Every structure is written in structure tokens, then in C-alpha cells.
Tab-separated table of C-alpha atoms in Angstrom:
chain	number	residue	atom	x	y	z
A	1	MET	CA	133.087	0.872	247.304
A	2	ALA	CA	134.366	3.806	246.601
A	3	PRO	CA	137.017	4.302	243.658
A	4	HIS	CA	140.999	3.896	244.654
A	5	ALA	CA	143.332	6.479	243.882
A	6	SER	CA	144.735	5.225	241.063
A	7	GLU	CA	141.640	4.528	239.259
A	8	PRO	CA	140.278	7.348	236.664
A	9	ASP	CA	136.573	9.189	237.628
A	10	PRO	CA	134.306	7.702	234.885
A	11	PRO	CA	133.608	10.141	232.648
A	12	GLU	CA	130.247	12.692	233.809
A	13	SER	CA	129.017	12.759	230.103
A	14	SER	CA	127.841	8.712	231.367
A	15	PRO	CA	124.870	9.606	232.376
A	16	SER	CA	123.312	11.298	229.991
A	17	MET	CA	124.412	8.728	227.636
A	18	LEU	CA	123.204	5.953	229.365
A	19	LEU	CA	119.537	7.918	229.452
A	20	GLY	CA	120.104	7.785	226.064
A	21	THR	CA	120.308	4.738	225.608
A	22	SER	CA	117.819	3.714	228.267
A	23	LEU	CA	115.125	6.105	226.972
A	24	THR	CA	115.517	3.903	223.406
A	25	VAL	CA	116.240	-0.032	224.295
A	26	PHE	CA	112.855	1.171	227.091
A	27	ARG	CA	110.585	2.354	223.784
A	28	GLY	CA	111.612	-0.764	221.900
A	29	ILE	CA	110.515	-2.926	224.534
A	30	TYR	CA	107.398	-1.282	225.361
A	31	LEU	CA	106.190	-0.669	221.288
A	32	ASP	CA	107.129	-4.565	221.679
A	33	ARG	CA	104.942	-5.965	224.859
A	34	LEU	CA	101.950	-3.235	223.860
A	35	PRO	CA	98.282	-5.723	224.651
A	36	PRO	CA	96.287	-6.435	221.290
A	37	GLY	CA	94.240	-3.899	219.444
A	38	VAL	CA	96.399	-0.877	220.973
A	39	TYR	CA	97.579	0.845	217.473
A	40	GLU	CA	101.380	1.143	217.383
A	41	PRO	CA	102.316	3.668	215.566
A	42	ALA	CA	99.857	5.943	218.427
A	43	ALA	CA	101.263	4.198	221.181
A	44	ALA	CA	104.903	4.893	219.862
A	45	SER	CA	103.978	8.335	219.331
A	46	VAL	CA	103.051	9.164	223.225
A	47	PHE	CA	105.657	7.717	223.791
A	48	ASP	CA	108.120	10.561	221.603
A	49	THR	CA	105.712	13.127	223.215
A	50	LEU	CA	106.709	12.690	226.509
A	51	VAL	CA	110.698	11.684	226.279
A	52	ARG	CA	110.766	14.165	223.896
A	53	PHE	CA	111.422	17.430	226.131
A	54	LEU	CA	113.644	15.205	228.720
A	55	ARG	CA	115.709	14.447	225.917
A	56	ALA	CA	116.005	18.428	225.043
A	57	THR	CA	116.661	18.952	228.218
A	58	VAL	CA	119.950	16.334	229.298
A	59	ARG	CA	120.873	17.693	225.779
A	60	ALA	CA	120.708	21.233	227.126
A	61	VAL	CA	122.568	19.561	230.323
A	62	ALA	CA	125.546	17.675	229.244
A	63	ALA	CA	126.397	21.391	226.506
A	64	VAL	CA	126.392	23.537	229.779
A	65	ALA	CA	128.291	20.688	231.584
A	66	LEU	CA	130.756	20.415	228.170
A	67	VAL	CA	131.151	24.476	227.590
A	68	THR	CA	131.721	25.251	231.364
A	69	ALA	CA	134.718	22.082	231.371
A	70	ILE	CA	136.232	24.057	228.598
A	71	GLY	CA	135.210	27.188	230.382
A	72	ALA	CA	137.313	26.194	233.617
A	73	PHE	CA	140.261	25.050	231.585
A	74	LEU	CA	141.103	28.187	229.872
A	75	ILE	CA	141.158	30.149	233.526
A	76	GLY	CA	143.376	27.125	234.838
A	77	PRO	CA	146.844	27.937	235.334
A	78	SER	CA	148.348	25.497	232.592
A	79	ARG	CA	150.279	25.783	230.071
A	80	ALA	CA	147.996	25.842	226.956
A	81	ALA	CA	145.437	27.798	228.493
A	82	VAL	CA	148.022	30.756	229.404
A	83	THR	CA	149.368	29.887	225.911
A	84	VAL	CA	145.785	30.709	224.894
A	85	ARG	CA	145.245	33.411	226.570
A	86	ARG	CA	148.011	35.500	225.355
A	87	ALA	CA	147.286	34.801	222.043
A	88	CYS	CA	143.542	36.057	222.250
A	89	VAL	CA	145.445	38.949	224.541
A	90	ALA	CA	147.838	39.819	221.706
A	91	GLY	CA	145.131	39.368	219.395
A	92	ILE	CA	143.005	41.613	220.755
A	93	GLY	CA	145.421	44.023	221.066
A	94	ALA	CA	147.067	44.075	218.182
A	95	VAL	CA	143.109	45.175	216.695
A	96	ARG	CA	142.754	47.050	219.046
A	97	GLY	CA	146.746	48.783	218.050
A	98	ALA	CA	145.447	48.979	214.306
A	99	THR	CA	141.646	50.546	215.047
A	100	SER	CA	143.589	53.841	217.335
A	101	ALA	CA	146.208	56.069	216.315
A	102	GLU	CA	147.576	55.877	220.363
A	103	GLY	CA	145.768	52.614	221.011
A	104	ARG	CA	144.919	54.225	224.293
A	105	LEU	CA	140.835	54.816	224.826
A	106	GLY	CA	141.255	57.178	227.692
A	107	PRO	CA	138.427	56.961	230.267
A	108	VAL	CA	136.524	54.099	228.695
A	109	GLY	CA	139.776	52.212	228.458
A	110	SER	CA	140.625	52.934	232.364
A	111	PHE	CA	137.196	52.216	233.706
A	112	VAL	CA	136.925	48.904	231.964
A	113	HIS	CA	140.583	48.055	233.245
A	114	ARG	CA	139.836	48.859	236.962
A	115	TYR	CA	136.688	46.882	237.083
A	116	LYS	CA	137.434	44.239	234.437
A	117	ARG	CA	137.048	41.501	237.066
A	118	TRP	CA	133.483	42.355	237.675
A	119	THR	CA	133.113	43.399	234.101
A	120	GLY	CA	133.593	39.821	233.865
A	121	GLY	CA	131.218	38.508	236.543
A	122	ALA	CA	129.104	40.956	235.423
A	123	ILE	CA	128.860	38.626	231.756
A	124	LEU	CA	128.836	35.637	233.632
A	125	LEU	CA	125.846	36.640	235.922
A	126	ALA	CA	123.473	38.110	232.766
A	127	ALA	CA	124.239	35.061	230.435
A	128	ALA	CA	123.304	32.701	233.823
A	129	LEU	CA	120.349	34.636	234.172
A	130	VAL	CA	119.416	34.547	230.216
A	131	LEU	CA	120.046	30.299	230.544
A	132	ALA	CA	117.569	30.635	233.697
A	133	ASN	CA	115.016	32.338	232.151
A	134	TRP	CA	115.031	31.205	228.977
A	135	SER	CA	111.653	28.528	228.883
A	136	TYR	CA	112.980	25.421	226.648
A	137	PRO	CA	116.751	25.738	227.083
A	138	THR	CA	118.109	23.857	223.838
A	139	THR	CA	122.132	23.056	222.932
A	140	GLN	CA	121.317	25.691	220.665
A	141	VAL	CA	120.309	28.641	222.772
A	142	VAL	CA	124.173	27.516	225.351
A	143	LEU	CA	125.840	27.133	222.227
A	144	TRP	CA	124.726	30.697	221.406
A	145	ILE	CA	124.889	31.947	224.389
A	146	ALA	CA	128.897	30.513	225.402
A	147	VAL	CA	128.666	32.900	221.984
A	148	ALA	CA	127.725	35.475	223.525
A	149	VAL	CA	129.651	35.557	226.693
A	150	LEU	CA	132.939	34.642	223.864
A	151	ALA	CA	132.052	37.787	222.034
A	152	ALA	CA	131.866	40.118	225.920
A	153	PHE	CA	134.760	38.843	226.889
A	154	ALA	CA	136.621	40.234	223.561
A	155	LEU	CA	134.993	43.063	223.859
A	156	ARG	CA	135.595	43.429	227.428
A	157	GLU	CA	139.563	43.428	226.369
A	158	PHE	CA	139.656	45.075	223.878
A	159	LEU	CA	138.495	48.210	225.859
A	160	ASP	CA	140.536	47.509	228.606
A	161	ASP	CA	143.333	49.707	228.286
A	162	ALA	CA	146.121	48.006	230.074
A	163	GLY	CA	145.435	44.716	227.827
A	164	SER	CA	147.670	45.484	225.295
A	165	ARG	CA	150.891	45.676	227.973
A	166	ASP	CA	149.899	42.702	229.837
A	167	PRO	CA	150.542	40.231	227.630
A	168	ALA	CA	150.381	37.242	230.530
A	169	ALA	CA	146.764	37.554	229.960
A	170	ALA	CA	145.187	36.480	233.291
A	171	PRO	CA	141.944	35.474	233.863
A	172	GLY	CA	139.502	38.473	235.339
A	173	GLY	CA	142.456	41.051	234.466
A	174	ASP	CA	144.697	40.282	237.841
A	175	ALA	CA	147.730	42.428	236.840
A	176	ARG	CA	150.015	40.719	239.391
A	177	ALA	CA	149.901	37.800	237.837
A	178	ARG	CA	152.835	35.594	237.146
A	179	PRO	CA	153.585	34.417	233.101
A	180	SER	CA	154.366	30.625	233.432
């Protein structure tokens, strides 16, 4: 049965929480129903070893989902997202203005401004490749990759010559975006 338009969708973390709860409950059932003569601590150790990577993967996927949701919110058109982007651009512009006499970066600044969308895509692609090629990504790995992406985007904004002149801070560096 399909939900009606007025019913809210269940949160995306529900399957993760359901799986975690099910594993915890099933562990107890499994240990309670062991045949006689089976050493319970050994059986518990086997179960914990088998589900350890599953739990870590579920947590990492939940962290990726959370980081993606926050990123999607921040690039969106909402008033809060635009306010956050404007504040970040203004802050980085103030740091850039304080560190250089004219606030201009010469050919580097114009290059970064010209290819701002491409550099943003390259940053996200590099982060996705790092995450995809990480042997055992954990929640910490996902969060540190997100921090590195934020630092790279801040550096890109710092090097963008037009960043201080465009406080609308349109996502992707689109100078034609209208302030809300």
C-alpha cells in the first residue's frame, strides 16, 4: 500500500536502526538457544566477529547519508542555506582581504574563478574516490573526508578572486544566481 501524499516518509536511518536492533536482539536469542555443551563465550565471540564489519559498514553508510543530506541542504535554495553560504563567503573574504594588500590573487584568482565549478567537481570526485578505495571505511573516515572536503572548498573560496565581490555565494560559483 503506497503512502498518501500527506503522510511523511519514514526517516532514512530507520533501516540502519532496525538492523542494529535486530542484530542485538538476535544475538541474545542465539546465545539463549545454544545446544548443551557449547561454550557460550566462544559462541558469542563468533557471532560478534561475524557481525562486526556489518555494524561498521552500516554506521559508515549512515554517516555518508548524513553528510550527503547536510551537503544537499547547504547547496539548496532555502533561506538558511543561503545565509550560511553568505556568512562563509563573507568570512573567507575578510580573511583574504586581511592577508593581502589588494585582496587580489592575480592569475591564480582568475583561474579559480573561471573554473570554480570544475574545481568543486574535482574536489567531490577526489573525496568519492578516496572513500570508495578505502579498505574499511568507518564513521571516522567518512567524517574526516567530509572535513577535508570542507577545507578544500574553503581554500577554493579563498583563492577565488570574485568570492569577495559575490556575497550571494551561489553553489558552484554561478555568478548569475540571484540573492534571495
